[in-house]
Amino acid sequence: MKYIFVTGGVVSSLGKGLTAAALGTLLESRGLKVAIQKFDPYLNVDPGTMSPYQHGEVYVLDDGAETDLDLGHYERFTNTKLTRFNNLTSGQVYKTVLDKERRGEYLGKTVQVIPHVTDEIQKRIYEVAQQSKADVVITEIGGTTGDIEGLPFLEAIREFALDAGYNNTLFLHVTYVPFIKAAGELKTKPTQQSVAKLREIGIVPHILVCRCERSLTEELRKKISLFCNVPYEAVIEEKDVDHSIYEVPLMLQRERMDDLVCRLLHLETRPAQMAPWQEIIRKLIAPQHRVRIAVVGKYIELHDAYKSVYEAIIHGGIANDCGVQIEKVEAEQIEKEDALKLLSGIGGILVPGGFGERGTEGKILAAQYAREKKIPYLGLCLGMQIATIEFARNVLGLKGAHSAEFDPATPHPVIALMDEQKNVTTMGGTMRLGAQGCHLTPGTKAEALYGTSVVSERHRHRYEFNSAYRAQFEQAGFIFSGNTTDGKLAELIELRDHPFFLACQFHPEFQSKPNTPHPLFQGFIAASYKHSHQKAI
Ligand code: GLN
């Protein structure tokens, strides 16, 4: 078993997760079985209780784990199956240690960061290794070297290398080489200092992945090699991508990083076979068609808040050889100006998931606009609830219809709290979470898109369609095209008299990959392209 640890230096947001995922792609395409996990040094047990402003999107796994968005990259870039074991936070580590202490499992010892916290961290690496039976386990350490919070994790991986053997362990450090405009050059000092910080702890990186806006010159590579004590060939350039994050694996392959990793870890494999990825990139760089999609949301200014949604839209584009221009529309703006102004000329409208009332009226206006003007609409989770409220108010004439989440006193709670949620008092990990079966109604658009009758999709919500209103909705052309396998909860809806108006209570975006785009996104982009094309004629 081989272990790769990915750390980050200088600044956050360097794309460590992307680098780890892209390395996973390359190793898999060499025929290796890869497992990937993320360690997060914050004290939350999971990011489920954090605002998207703090943390970006919460990525949900099949088993219902609410995890860091980097796990989304791992699933999109590799074939690894992730579970709650693949995301460990300091909060989880300390909780385990403190629970053990209360049970008396430390037999009277003083409980300390070293060795008790660090042991717990190492145990997780071995657990993931054993469960996955992978050839290589990639572990990304969140945060930046020099952070106080990250120290126990760094200490743990230093000790781990001693235990697992130096031939089996590789430290890869992602760093930043800034371009200083006034001086007109790239600077290596921050990289030198972050490597020095790692060496202080006892970790000597084998490979430096240098994030930069401009290409590293040979001279600069030599300098980094000399000052940071890594061989010349281990200075890897990772320049900002021109078109798409899916270029990163190809970029790292050009830098021969996968060759080097395999050599250092004594892994004999075939060369990476990246032809399918090259075809994906071709479609992204030079698509046959183009379409504009509006995403109407609440956290619009923060790209990370809807990360998987944006990715899945792009995948839907790949499936249709269609370049997608995503227009990010602030829902509150629609309340102030008018939908017509902000959404005119758009190919399709998507309303993603969300919590809290701010912006809901703007989203409802967007759904109304899509329904009335026959513009393709895709609603995800809250986006389905919004479509339901809009239909209730404007088609069924149910005045004041709302979700009980936003207006507990509404006369028509068309979206209501699920029975199982009524006695829930704590916030963390208590929603309806994870993969559940959905039965598709024969003869619907949804069934045609999926091409099957039962699907499994991931959830993260507390509220649901209130079935007391079901018959009334159905009579007016609101079709329930997917239900839970027990038939109790509405999972997917579509409108009868509309070219493409589809919304789901689950989150299809979490299961879309560039090489296997999700059918709902595929259908949505196809319909949106058709809509804008028809208009153009
Ligand atoms: N706030 C809604 C609920 O809890 C929708 C959740 C979501 O969009 N993920 O049901």
JSON list of C-alpha atoms in Angstrom, two decimals, residues 241-361:
[
{"chain": "A", "resi": 241, "resn": "VAL", "atom": "CA", "xyz": [-6.09, 26.80, -16.64]},
{"chain": "A", "resi": 242, "resn": "ASP", "atom": "CA", "xyz": [-7.32, 28.57, -19.77]},
{"chain": "A", "resi": 243, "resn": "HIS", "atom": "CA", "xyz": [-10.67, 26.89, -20.17]},
{"chain": "A", "resi": 244, "resn": "SER", "atom": "CA", "xyz": [-11.59, 24.30, -17.59]},
{"chain": "A", "resi": 245, "resn": "ILE", "atom": "CA", "xyz": [-10.48, 22.59, -14.41]},
{"chain": "A", "resi": 246, "resn": "TYR", "atom": "CA", "xyz": [-10.67, 19.32, -16.32]},
{"chain": "A", "resi": 247, "resn": "GLU", "atom": "CA", "xyz": [-7.43, 20.36, -18.05]},
{"chain": "A", "resi": 248, "resn": "VAL", "atom": "CA", "xyz": [-5.50, 19.91, -14.80]},
{"chain": "A", "resi": 249, "resn": "PRO", "atom": "CA", "xyz": [-4.84, 16.14, -15.14]},
{"chain": "A", "resi": 250, "resn": "LEU", "atom": "CA", "xyz": [-3.51, 16.69, -18.68]},
{"chain": "A", "resi": 251, "resn": "MET", "atom": "CA", "xyz": [-1.38, 19.58, -17.50]},
{"chain": "A", "resi": 252, "resn": "LEU", "atom": "CA", "xyz": [0.18, 17.49, -14.72]},
{"chain": "A", "resi": 253, "resn": "GLN", "atom": "CA", "xyz": [0.73, 14.65, -17.18]},
{"chain": "A", "resi": 254, "resn": "ARG", "atom": "CA", "xyz": [2.64, 17.02, -19.47]},
{"chain": "A", "resi": 255, "resn": "GLU", "atom": "CA", "xyz": [4.83, 17.87, -16.48]},
{"chain": "A", "resi": 256, "resn": "ARG", "atom": "CA", "xyz": [5.37, 14.09, -16.05]},
{"chain": "A", "resi": 257, "resn": "MET", "atom": "CA", "xyz": [4.16, 14.23, -12.49]},
{"chain": "A", "resi": 258, "resn": "ASP", "atom": "CA", "xyz": [2.50, 10.81, -12.63]},
{"chain": "A", "resi": 259, "resn": "ASP", "atom": "CA", "xyz": [5.74, 9.22, -13.92]},
{"chain": "A", "resi": 260, "resn": "LEU", "atom": "CA", "xyz": [7.62, 10.77, -11.05]},
{"chain": "A", "resi": 261, "resn": "VAL", "atom": "CA", "xyz": [5.06, 9.72, -8.43]},
{"chain": "A", "resi": 262, "resn": "CYS", "atom": "CA", "xyz": [5.15, 6.12, -9.67]},
{"chain": "A", "resi": 263, "resn": "ARG", "atom": "CA", "xyz": [8.94, 6.11, -9.74]},
{"chain": "A", "resi": 264, "resn": "LEU", "atom": "CA", "xyz": [9.23, 7.50, -6.22]},
{"chain": "A", "resi": 265, "resn": "LEU", "atom": "CA", "xyz": [6.71, 5.00, -4.88]},
{"chain": "A", "resi": 266, "resn": "HIS", "atom": "CA", "xyz": [8.16, 2.07, -6.87]},
{"chain": "A", "resi": 267, "resn": "LEU", "atom": "CA", "xyz": [4.89, 1.48, -8.72]},
{"chain": "A", "resi": 268, "resn": "GLU", "atom": "CA", "xyz": [5.21, -0.31, -12.05]},
{"chain": "A", "resi": 269, "resn": "THR", "atom": "CA", "xyz": [2.30, 0.55, -14.32]},
{"chain": "A", "resi": 270, "resn": "ARG", "atom": "CA", "xyz": [1.36, 1.25, -17.92]},
{"chain": "A", "resi": 271, "resn": "PRO", "atom": "CA", "xyz": [1.46, 4.89, -19.03]},
{"chain": "A", "resi": 272, "resn": "ALA", "atom": "CA", "xyz": [-1.63, 6.99, -18.29]},
{"chain": "A", "resi": 273, "resn": "GLN", "atom": "CA", "xyz": [-4.31, 6.60, -20.96]},
{"chain": "A", "resi": 274, "resn": "MET", "atom": "CA", "xyz": [-5.94, 9.99, -21.14]},
{"chain": "A", "resi": 275, "resn": "ALA", "atom": "CA", "xyz": [-7.66, 9.94, -24.56]},
{"chain": "A", "resi": 276, "resn": "PRO", "atom": "CA", "xyz": [-11.19, 10.16, -23.06]},
{"chain": "A", "resi": 277, "resn": "TRP", "atom": "CA", "xyz": [-10.16, 13.24, -21.08]},
{"chain": "A", "resi": 278, "resn": "GLN", "atom": "CA", "xyz": [-8.68, 14.82, -24.16]},
{"chain": "A", "resi": 279, "resn": "GLU", "atom": "CA", "xyz": [-12.04, 14.42, -25.89]},
{"chain": "A", "resi": 280, "resn": "ILE", "atom": "CA", "xyz": [-13.80, 16.09, -22.94]},
{"chain": "A", "resi": 281, "resn": "ILE", "atom": "CA", "xyz": [-11.41, 19.02, -23.19]},
{"chain": "A", "resi": 282, "resn": "ARG", "atom": "CA", "xyz": [-11.96, 19.24, -26.93]},
{"chain": "A", "resi": 283, "resn": "LYS", "atom": "CA", "xyz": [-15.69, 19.62, -26.33]},
{"chain": "A", "resi": 284, "resn": "LEU", "atom": "CA", "xyz": [-15.07, 22.27, -23.69]},
{"chain": "A", "resi": 285, "resn": "ILE", "atom": "CA", "xyz": [-12.65, 24.30, -25.77]},
{"chain": "A", "resi": 286, "resn": "ALA", "atom": "CA", "xyz": [-14.34, 24.07, -29.16]},
{"chain": "A", "resi": 287, "resn": "PRO", "atom": "CA", "xyz": [-17.97, 23.06, -28.71]},
{"chain": "A", "resi": 288, "resn": "GLN", "atom": "CA", "xyz": [-20.27, 22.78, -31.72]},
{"chain": "A", "resi": 289, "resn": "HIS", "atom": "CA", "xyz": [-23.05, 24.73, -30.01]},
{"chain": "A", "resi": 290, "resn": "ARG", "atom": "CA", "xyz": [-23.49, 27.38, -27.34]},
{"chain": "A", "resi": 291, "resn": "VAL", "atom": "CA", "xyz": [-26.20, 28.21, -24.82]},
{"chain": "A", "resi": 292, "resn": "ARG", "atom": "CA", "xyz": [-26.76, 30.65, -21.94]},
{"chain": "A", "resi": 293, "resn": "ILE", "atom": "CA", "xyz": [-28.12, 29.32, -18.65]},
{"chain": "A", "resi": 294, "resn": "ALA", "atom": "CA", "xyz": [-29.26, 31.48, -15.74]},
{"chain": "A", "resi": 295, "resn": "VAL", "atom": "CA", "xyz": [-28.66, 30.19, -12.22]},
{"chain": "A", "resi": 296, "resn": "VAL", "atom": "CA", "xyz": [-30.96, 32.09, -9.89]},
{"chain": "A", "resi": 297, "resn": "GLY", "atom": "CA", "xyz": [-29.69, 31.79, -6.33]},
{"chain": "A", "resi": 298, "resn": "LYS", "atom": "CA", "xyz": [-28.95, 33.42, -3.04]},
{"chain": "A", "resi": 299, "resn": "TYR", "atom": "CA", "xyz": [-25.20, 32.89, -2.69]},
{"chain": "A", "resi": 300, "resn": "ILE", "atom": "CA", "xyz": [-24.49, 33.98, -6.25]},
{"chain": "A", "resi": 301, "resn": "GLU", "atom": "CA", "xyz": [-21.40, 36.07, -5.54]},
{"chain": "A", "resi": 302, "resn": "LEU", "atom": "CA", "xyz": [-19.64, 33.01, -4.14]},
{"chain": "A", "resi": 303, "resn": "HIS", "atom": "CA", "xyz": [-18.75, 30.50, -6.84]},
{"chain": "A", "resi": 304, "resn": "ASP", "atom": "CA", "xyz": [-18.03, 27.71, -4.35]},
{"chain": "A", "resi": 305, "resn": "ALA", "atom": "CA", "xyz": [-21.56, 27.85, -2.92]},
{"chain": "A", "resi": 306, "resn": "TYR", "atom": "CA", "xyz": [-23.02, 26.11, -5.99]},
{"chain": "A", "resi": 307, "resn": "LYS", "atom": "CA", "xyz": [-19.88, 24.32, -7.14]},
{"chain": "A", "resi": 308, "resn": "SER", "atom": "CA", "xyz": [-21.43, 20.96, -8.05]},
{"chain": "A", "resi": 309, "resn": "VAL", "atom": "CA", "xyz": [-24.37, 22.68, -9.73]},
{"chain": "A", "resi": 310, "resn": "TYR", "atom": "CA", "xyz": [-22.08, 24.68, -12.02]},
{"chain": "A", "resi": 311, "resn": "GLU", "atom": "CA", "xyz": [-20.02, 21.58, -12.78]},
{"chain": "A", "resi": 312, "resn": "ALA", "atom": "CA", "xyz": [-23.09, 19.49, -13.58]},
{"chain": "A", "resi": 313, "resn": "ILE", "atom": "CA", "xyz": [-24.34, 22.21, -15.96]},
{"chain": "A", "resi": 314, "resn": "ILE", "atom": "CA", "xyz": [-20.99, 22.08, -17.76]},
{"chain": "A", "resi": 315, "resn": "HIS", "atom": "CA", "xyz": [-21.24, 18.26, -17.91]},
{"chain": "A", "resi": 316, "resn": "GLY", "atom": "CA", "xyz": [-24.71, 18.61, -19.44]},
{"chain": "A", "resi": 317, "resn": "GLY", "atom": "CA", "xyz": [-23.03, 20.84, -22.02]},
{"chain": "A", "resi": 318, "resn": "ILE", "atom": "CA", "xyz": [-20.35, 18.24, -22.75]},
{"chain": "A", "resi": 319, "resn": "ALA", "atom": "CA", "xyz": [-23.08, 15.65, -23.39]},
{"chain": "A", "resi": 320, "resn": "ASN", "atom": "CA", "xyz": [-24.61, 17.96, -25.99]},
{"chain": "A", "resi": 321, "resn": "ASP", "atom": "CA", "xyz": [-21.31, 19.26, -27.42]},
{"chain": "A", "resi": 322, "resn": "CYS", "atom": "CA", "xyz": [-22.55, 22.59, -26.19]},
{"chain": "A", "resi": 323, "resn": "GLY", "atom": "CA", "xyz": [-20.54, 25.32, -24.49]},
{"chain": "A", "resi": 324, "resn": "VAL", "atom": "CA", "xyz": [-22.47, 26.81, -21.59]},
{"chain": "A", "resi": 325, "resn": "GLN", "atom": "CA", "xyz": [-22.26, 30.41, -20.51]},
{"chain": "A", "resi": 326, "resn": "ILE", "atom": "CA", "xyz": [-23.55, 30.52, -16.95]},
{"chain": "A", "resi": 327, "resn": "GLU", "atom": "CA", "xyz": [-25.26, 33.76, -15.93]},
{"chain": "A", "resi": 328, "resn": "LYS", "atom": "CA", "xyz": [-25.32, 34.08, -12.16]},
{"chain": "A", "resi": 329, "resn": "VAL", "atom": "CA", "xyz": [-28.46, 35.94, -11.16]},
{"chain": "A", "resi": 330, "resn": "GLU", "atom": "CA", "xyz": [-29.00, 37.20, -7.62]},
{"chain": "A", "resi": 331, "resn": "ALA", "atom": "CA", "xyz": [-32.57, 36.21, -6.67]},
{"chain": "A", "resi": 332, "resn": "GLU", "atom": "CA", "xyz": [-33.13, 39.42, -4.70]},
{"chain": "A", "resi": 333, "resn": "GLN", "atom": "CA", "xyz": [-32.27, 41.41, -7.79]},
{"chain": "A", "resi": 334, "resn": "ILE", "atom": "CA", "xyz": [-35.28, 39.90, -9.58]},
{"chain": "A", "resi": 335, "resn": "GLU", "atom": "CA", "xyz": [-37.44, 41.20, -6.74]},
{"chain": "A", "resi": 336, "resn": "LYS", "atom": "CA", "xyz": [-36.06, 44.71, -7.27]},
{"chain": "A", "resi": 337, "resn": "GLU", "atom": "CA", "xyz": [-35.90, 44.86, -11.05]},
{"chain": "A", "resi": 338, "resn": "ASP", "atom": "CA", "xyz": [-38.00, 42.58, -13.19]},
{"chain": "A", "resi": 339, "resn": "ALA", "atom": "CA", "xyz": [-37.51, 39.05, -14.39]},
{"chain": "A", "resi": 340, "resn": "LEU", "atom": "CA", "xyz": [-37.92, 40.04, -17.98]},
{"chain": "A", "resi": 341, "resn": "LYS", "atom": "CA", "xyz": [-34.96, 42.38, -17.81]},
{"chain": "A", "resi": 342, "resn": "LEU", "atom": "CA", "xyz": [-32.66, 39.97, -16.03]},
{"chain": "A", "resi": 343, "resn": "LEU", "atom": "CA", "xyz": [-33.66, 36.75, -17.75]},
{"chain": "A", "resi": 344, "resn": "SER", "atom": "CA", "xyz": [-34.49, 37.75, -21.30]},
{"chain": "A", "resi": 345, "resn": "GLY", "atom": "CA", "xyz": [-32.68, 35.87, -24.02]},
{"chain": "A", "resi": 346, "resn": "ILE", "atom": "CA", "xyz": [-31.71, 33.09, -21.67]},
{"chain": "A", "resi": 347, "resn": "GLY", "atom": "CA", "xyz": [-31.77, 29.44, -22.88]},
{"chain": "A", "resi": 348, "resn": "GLY", "atom": "CA", "xyz": [-32.75, 27.89, -19.56]},
{"chain": "A", "resi": 349, "resn": "ILE", "atom": "CA", "xyz": [-33.30, 28.78, -15.90]},
{"chain": "A", "resi": 350, "resn": "LEU", "atom": "CA", "xyz": [-32.00, 26.77, -12.96]},
{"chain": "A", "resi": 351, "resn": "VAL", "atom": "CA", "xyz": [-32.93, 27.33, -9.33]},
{"chain": "A", "resi": 352, "resn": "PRO", "atom": "CA", "xyz": [-30.55, 25.45, -7.00]},
{"chain": "A", "resi": 353, "resn": "GLY", "atom": "CA", "xyz": [-30.95, 24.30, -3.39]},
{"chain": "A", "resi": 354, "resn": "GLY", "atom": "CA", "xyz": [-30.89, 26.60, -0.40]},
{"chain": "A", "resi": 355, "resn": "PHE", "atom": "CA", "xyz": [-32.07, 27.47, 3.08]},
{"chain": "A", "resi": 356, "resn": "GLY", "atom": "CA", "xyz": [-33.61, 30.58, 4.59]},
{"chain": "A", "resi": 357, "resn": "GLU", "atom": "CA", "xyz": [-36.10, 33.05, 3.22]},
{"chain": "A", "resi": 358, "resn": "ARG", "atom": "CA", "xyz": [-33.89, 35.66, 1.60]},
{"chain": "A", "resi": 359, "resn": "GLY", "atom": "CA", "xyz": [-34.39, 35.68, -2.16]},
{"chain": "A", "resi": 360, "resn": "THR", "atom": "CA", "xyz": [-37.29, 33.21, -2.23]},
{"chain": "A", "resi": 361, "resn": "GLU", "atom": "CA", "xyz": [-39.73, 35.67, -3.83]}
]
